[in-house]
Coordinates of C-alpha atoms and ligand atoms in Angstrom, one line a residue:
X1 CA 95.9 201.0 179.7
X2 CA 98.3 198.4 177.9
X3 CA 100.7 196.9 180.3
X4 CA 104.3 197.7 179.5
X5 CA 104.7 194.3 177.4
X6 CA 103.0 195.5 175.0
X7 CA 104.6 198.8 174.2
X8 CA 106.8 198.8 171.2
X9 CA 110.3 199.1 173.2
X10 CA 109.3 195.8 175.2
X11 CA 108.8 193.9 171.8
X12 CA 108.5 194.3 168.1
X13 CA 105.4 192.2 168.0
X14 CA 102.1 193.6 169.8
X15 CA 99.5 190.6 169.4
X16 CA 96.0 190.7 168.1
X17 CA 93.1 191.0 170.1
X18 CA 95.6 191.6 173.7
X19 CA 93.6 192.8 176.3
X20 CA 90.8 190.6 175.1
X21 CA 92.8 187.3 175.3
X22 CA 93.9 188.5 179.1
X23 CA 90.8 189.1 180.4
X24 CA 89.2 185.7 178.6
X25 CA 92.0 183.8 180.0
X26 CA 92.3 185.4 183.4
X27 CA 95.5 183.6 183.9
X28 CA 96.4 184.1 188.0
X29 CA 99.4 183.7 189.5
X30 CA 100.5 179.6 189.8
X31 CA 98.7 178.6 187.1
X32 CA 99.6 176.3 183.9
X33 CA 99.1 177.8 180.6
X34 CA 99.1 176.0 177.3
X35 CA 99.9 178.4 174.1
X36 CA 99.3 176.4 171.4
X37 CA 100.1 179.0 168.5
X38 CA 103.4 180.6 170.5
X39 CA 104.5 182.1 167.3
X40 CA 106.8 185.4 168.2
X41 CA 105.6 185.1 171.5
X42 CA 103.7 188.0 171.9
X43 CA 100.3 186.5 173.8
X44 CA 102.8 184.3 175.7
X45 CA 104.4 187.4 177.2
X46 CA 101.5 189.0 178.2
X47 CA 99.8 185.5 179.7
X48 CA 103.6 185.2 181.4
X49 CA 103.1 188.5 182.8
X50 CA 100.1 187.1 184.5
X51 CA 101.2 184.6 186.2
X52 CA 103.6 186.8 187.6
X53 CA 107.0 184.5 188.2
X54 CA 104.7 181.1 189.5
X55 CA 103.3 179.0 187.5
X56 CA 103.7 176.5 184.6
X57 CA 103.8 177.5 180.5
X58 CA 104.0 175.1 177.8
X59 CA 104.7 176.5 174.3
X60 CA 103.0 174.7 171.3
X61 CA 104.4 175.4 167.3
X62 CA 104.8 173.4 164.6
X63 CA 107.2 175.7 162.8
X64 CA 110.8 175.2 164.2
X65 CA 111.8 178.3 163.5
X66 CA 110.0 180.0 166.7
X67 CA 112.4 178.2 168.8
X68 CA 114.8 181.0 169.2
X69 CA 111.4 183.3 170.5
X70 CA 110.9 180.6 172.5
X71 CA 114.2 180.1 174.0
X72 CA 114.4 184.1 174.7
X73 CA 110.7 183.9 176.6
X74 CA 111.6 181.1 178.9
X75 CA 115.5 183.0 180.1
X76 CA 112.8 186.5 180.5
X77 CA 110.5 184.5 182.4
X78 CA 113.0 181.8 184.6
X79 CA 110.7 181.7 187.3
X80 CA 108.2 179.8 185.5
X81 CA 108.2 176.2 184.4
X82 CA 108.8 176.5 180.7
X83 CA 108.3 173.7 177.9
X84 CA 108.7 173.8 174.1
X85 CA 106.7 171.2 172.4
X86 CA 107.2 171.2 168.8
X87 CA 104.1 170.1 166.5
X88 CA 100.8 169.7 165.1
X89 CA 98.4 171.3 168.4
X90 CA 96.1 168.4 166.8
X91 CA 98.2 166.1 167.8
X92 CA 100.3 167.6 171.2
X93 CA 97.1 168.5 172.9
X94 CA 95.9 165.2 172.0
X95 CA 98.9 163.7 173.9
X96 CA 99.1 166.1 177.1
X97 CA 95.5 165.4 177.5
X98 CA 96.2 161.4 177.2
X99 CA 98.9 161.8 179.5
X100 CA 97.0 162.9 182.6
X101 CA 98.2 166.8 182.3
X102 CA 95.9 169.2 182.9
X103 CA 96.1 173.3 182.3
X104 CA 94.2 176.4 184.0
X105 CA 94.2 178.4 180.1
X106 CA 94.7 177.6 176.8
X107 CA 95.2 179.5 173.7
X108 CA 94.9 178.9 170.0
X109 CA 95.5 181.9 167.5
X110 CA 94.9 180.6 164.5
X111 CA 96.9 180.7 161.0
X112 CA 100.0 181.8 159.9
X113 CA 102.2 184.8 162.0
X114 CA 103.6 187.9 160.5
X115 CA 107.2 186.5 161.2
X116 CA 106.3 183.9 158.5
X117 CA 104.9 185.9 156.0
X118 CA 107.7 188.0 156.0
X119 CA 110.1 185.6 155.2
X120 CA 109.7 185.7 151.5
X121 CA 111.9 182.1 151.3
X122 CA 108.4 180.5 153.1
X123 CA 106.4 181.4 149.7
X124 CA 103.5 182.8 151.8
X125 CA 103.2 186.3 150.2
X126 CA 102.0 187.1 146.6
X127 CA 104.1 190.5 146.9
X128 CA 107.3 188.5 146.5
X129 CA 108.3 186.2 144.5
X130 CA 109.3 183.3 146.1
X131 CA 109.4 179.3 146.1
X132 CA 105.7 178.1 146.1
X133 CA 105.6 176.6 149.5
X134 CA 103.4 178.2 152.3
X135 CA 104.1 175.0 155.2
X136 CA 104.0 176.6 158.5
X137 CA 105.8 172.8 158.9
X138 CA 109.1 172.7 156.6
X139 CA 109.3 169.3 157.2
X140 CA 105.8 168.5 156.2
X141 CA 104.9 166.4 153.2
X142 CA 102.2 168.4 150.9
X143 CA 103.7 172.1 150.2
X144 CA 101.5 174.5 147.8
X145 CA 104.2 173.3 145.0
X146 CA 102.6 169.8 145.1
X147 CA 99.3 171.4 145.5
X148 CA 99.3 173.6 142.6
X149 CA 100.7 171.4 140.2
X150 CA 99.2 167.9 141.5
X151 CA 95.3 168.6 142.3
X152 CA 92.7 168.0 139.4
X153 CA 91.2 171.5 138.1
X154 CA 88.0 170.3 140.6
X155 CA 89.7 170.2 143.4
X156 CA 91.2 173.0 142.8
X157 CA 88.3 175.4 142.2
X158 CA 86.7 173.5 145.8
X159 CA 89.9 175.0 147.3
X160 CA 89.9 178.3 146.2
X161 CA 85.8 178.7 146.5
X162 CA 85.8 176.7 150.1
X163 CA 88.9 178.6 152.0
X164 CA 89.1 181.3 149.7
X165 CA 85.8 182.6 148.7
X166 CA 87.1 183.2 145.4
X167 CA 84.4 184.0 142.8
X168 CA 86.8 183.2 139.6
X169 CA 87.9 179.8 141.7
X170 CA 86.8 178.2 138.5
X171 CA 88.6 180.1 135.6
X172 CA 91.8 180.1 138.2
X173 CA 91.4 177.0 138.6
X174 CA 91.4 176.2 134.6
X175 CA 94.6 178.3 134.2
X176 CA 96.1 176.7 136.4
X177 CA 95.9 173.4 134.6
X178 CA 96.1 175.0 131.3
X179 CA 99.6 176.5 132.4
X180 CA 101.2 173.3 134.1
X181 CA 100.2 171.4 131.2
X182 CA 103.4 173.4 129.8
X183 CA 105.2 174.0 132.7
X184 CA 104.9 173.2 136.5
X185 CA 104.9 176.0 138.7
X186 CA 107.6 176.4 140.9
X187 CA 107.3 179.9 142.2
X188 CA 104.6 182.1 143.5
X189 CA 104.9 184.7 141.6
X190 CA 104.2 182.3 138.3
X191 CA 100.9 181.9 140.0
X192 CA 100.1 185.6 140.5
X193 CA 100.7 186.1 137.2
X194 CA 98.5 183.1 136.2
X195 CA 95.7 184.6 138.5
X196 CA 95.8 187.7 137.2
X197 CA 95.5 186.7 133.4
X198 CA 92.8 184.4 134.5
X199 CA 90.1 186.9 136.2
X200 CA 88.4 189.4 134.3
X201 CA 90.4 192.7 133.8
X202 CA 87.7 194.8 136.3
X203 CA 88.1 192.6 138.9
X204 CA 91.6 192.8 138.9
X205 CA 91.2 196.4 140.5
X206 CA 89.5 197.9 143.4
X207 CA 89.6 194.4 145.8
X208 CA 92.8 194.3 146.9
X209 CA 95.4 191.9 145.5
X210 CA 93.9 189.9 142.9
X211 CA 96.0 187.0 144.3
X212 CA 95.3 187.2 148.3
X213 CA 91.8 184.9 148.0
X214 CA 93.8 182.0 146.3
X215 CA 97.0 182.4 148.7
X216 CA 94.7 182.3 151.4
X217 CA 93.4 179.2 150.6
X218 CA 96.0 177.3 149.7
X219 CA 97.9 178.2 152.9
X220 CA 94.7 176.7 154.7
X221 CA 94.9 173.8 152.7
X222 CA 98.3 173.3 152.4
X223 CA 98.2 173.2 156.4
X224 CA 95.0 171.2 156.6
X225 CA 94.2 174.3 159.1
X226 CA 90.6 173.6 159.8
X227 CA 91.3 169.9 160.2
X228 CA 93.8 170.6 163.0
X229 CA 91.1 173.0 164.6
X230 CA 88.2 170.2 164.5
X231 CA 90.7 167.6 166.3
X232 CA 92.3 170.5 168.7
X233 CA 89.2 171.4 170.4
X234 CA 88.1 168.6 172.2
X235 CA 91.6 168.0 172.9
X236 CA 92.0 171.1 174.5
X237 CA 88.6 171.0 176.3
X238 CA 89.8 167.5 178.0
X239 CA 92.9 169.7 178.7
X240 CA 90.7 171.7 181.1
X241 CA 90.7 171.6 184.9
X242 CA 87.1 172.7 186.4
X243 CA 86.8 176.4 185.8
X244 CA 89.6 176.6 183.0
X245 CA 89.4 178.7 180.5
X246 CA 89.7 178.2 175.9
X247 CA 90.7 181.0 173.9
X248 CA 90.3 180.9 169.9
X249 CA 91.1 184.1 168.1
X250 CA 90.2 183.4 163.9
X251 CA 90.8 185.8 161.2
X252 CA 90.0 183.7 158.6
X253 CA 87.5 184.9 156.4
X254 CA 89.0 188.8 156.4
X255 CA 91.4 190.4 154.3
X256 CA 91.7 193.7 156.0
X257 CA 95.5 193.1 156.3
X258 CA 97.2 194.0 153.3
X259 CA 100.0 191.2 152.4
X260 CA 97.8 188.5 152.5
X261 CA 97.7 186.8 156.5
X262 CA 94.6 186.3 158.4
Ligands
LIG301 C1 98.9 183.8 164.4 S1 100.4 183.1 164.8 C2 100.5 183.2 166.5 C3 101.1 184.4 167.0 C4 101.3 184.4 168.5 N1 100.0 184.4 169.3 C5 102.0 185.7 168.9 O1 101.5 186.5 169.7 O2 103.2 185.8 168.5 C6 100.1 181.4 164.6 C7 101.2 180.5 165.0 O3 100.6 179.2 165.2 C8 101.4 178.2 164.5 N2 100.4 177.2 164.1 C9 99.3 177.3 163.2 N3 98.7 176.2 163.1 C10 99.3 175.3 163.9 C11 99.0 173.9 164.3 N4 98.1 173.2 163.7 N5 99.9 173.4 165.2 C12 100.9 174.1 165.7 N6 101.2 175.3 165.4 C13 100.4 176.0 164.6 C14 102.0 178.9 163.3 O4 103.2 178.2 162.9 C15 102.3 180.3 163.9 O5 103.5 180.4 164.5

């Protein structure tokens, strides 16, 4: 039975993989819980619910724009120590764990949220067209703009075969180059249409969108998201008191969702 956070009228975002992530965690009352994908908030108010008014809960994003989820959780939840700290969870667990503090359950949910792929302005979908970005960071150096138009046609292909799985990586790849040679590409539909002209006309049907592989990838390289994972987890391990508890929910290699997250 789904505890009444999770019903639609209690919030508009019911996380993946809920009941799993409680019972992993086991988060009891008086506890401190790092979230260091808070996103909408949705595992935080279930993990809040946990600790049941006592306790400690420190928030982890790099995008900004979750502050105002954040700001909502911590005036629901005012009998918990709340803390937003805004970044990289490569670097901020890092820190915490330098700094001596120490945390009964930690969470990472990894990639990109619904709330940012449906903002069209962030450049994360291939249904709209958008400004070619995809930084879960606005303020971030590398967007998929600089990507796309700056990486050689090898490093390209590597991309899309290595975080994409894409079989035409290659030909994309080719394109690609071919097409900024006349132009730089500044928007994402520009490269859907380059994607689909480049990948033979059968395979263009009956896989989903012929974009999703090649958006995928670049989000995970635009974001350097396994590179932030591999520093994260012994971060988050130090982190650990005796008997605490890491969860890691991945999506990565599936497509089931349609629009092109996880
Ligand atoms: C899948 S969503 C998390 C959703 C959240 N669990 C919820 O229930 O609403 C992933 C979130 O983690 C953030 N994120 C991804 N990689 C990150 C990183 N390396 N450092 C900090 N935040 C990151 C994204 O900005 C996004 O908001």
């Amino acid at each position: 039975m789904l505890p009444n956070v999770l019903l639609p009228s209690a919030t508009d975002h019911v996380p993946v993989l809920a009941e799993e992530v409680r019972q992993a965690l086991a988060v009891q009352p008086g506890e401190t819980v790092v979230d260091a994908t808070f996103g909408a908030g949705g595992h935080a108010a279930l993990l809040a619910a946990d600790l049941d008014g006592r306790g400690r809960f420190v928030a982890i994003d790099r995008d900004p724009t979750v502050r105002p989820f954040f700001d909502g959780f911590a005036r629901r939840h005012g009998g918990l120590q709340t803390r937003f700290l805004r970044g990289d969870f490569a670097t901020v667990l890092g820190q915490l764990a330098r700094n001596g503090a120490r945390a009964d359950a930690v969470l990472l949910d990894l990639g990109v949220s619904s709330m940012q792929i449906d903002r069209p302005e962030r450049g994360f979908s291939y249904a709209v067209d958008a400004p070619l970005d995809m930084r879960m960071d606005p303020t971030a150096d590398v967007s998929a703009r600089e990507l796309v138009n700056d990486a050689d046609e090898q490093e390209l292909a590597s991309v899309f075969r290595r975080y994409g799985e894409e079989r035409f990586a290659r030909q994309i790849a080719r394109a690609i180059v071919r097409r900024r040679g006349e132009r730089s590409f500044e928007r994402t539909g520009e490269l859907v249409d380059t994607i689909k002209a480049a990948i033979p006309a059968p395979a263009r049907f009956g896989d989903g969108h012929p974009a999703k592989r090649v958006f995928q990838a670049l989000r995970i390289a635009v974001n350097d998201e396994l590179g932030a994972l591999e520093s994260a987890l012994p971060s988050a391990l130090e982190l650990l008191r005796p008997g605490g508890r890491l969860a890691v929910i991945s999506f990565h290699s599936c497509f089931g969702r349609e629009g092109g997250w996880r």
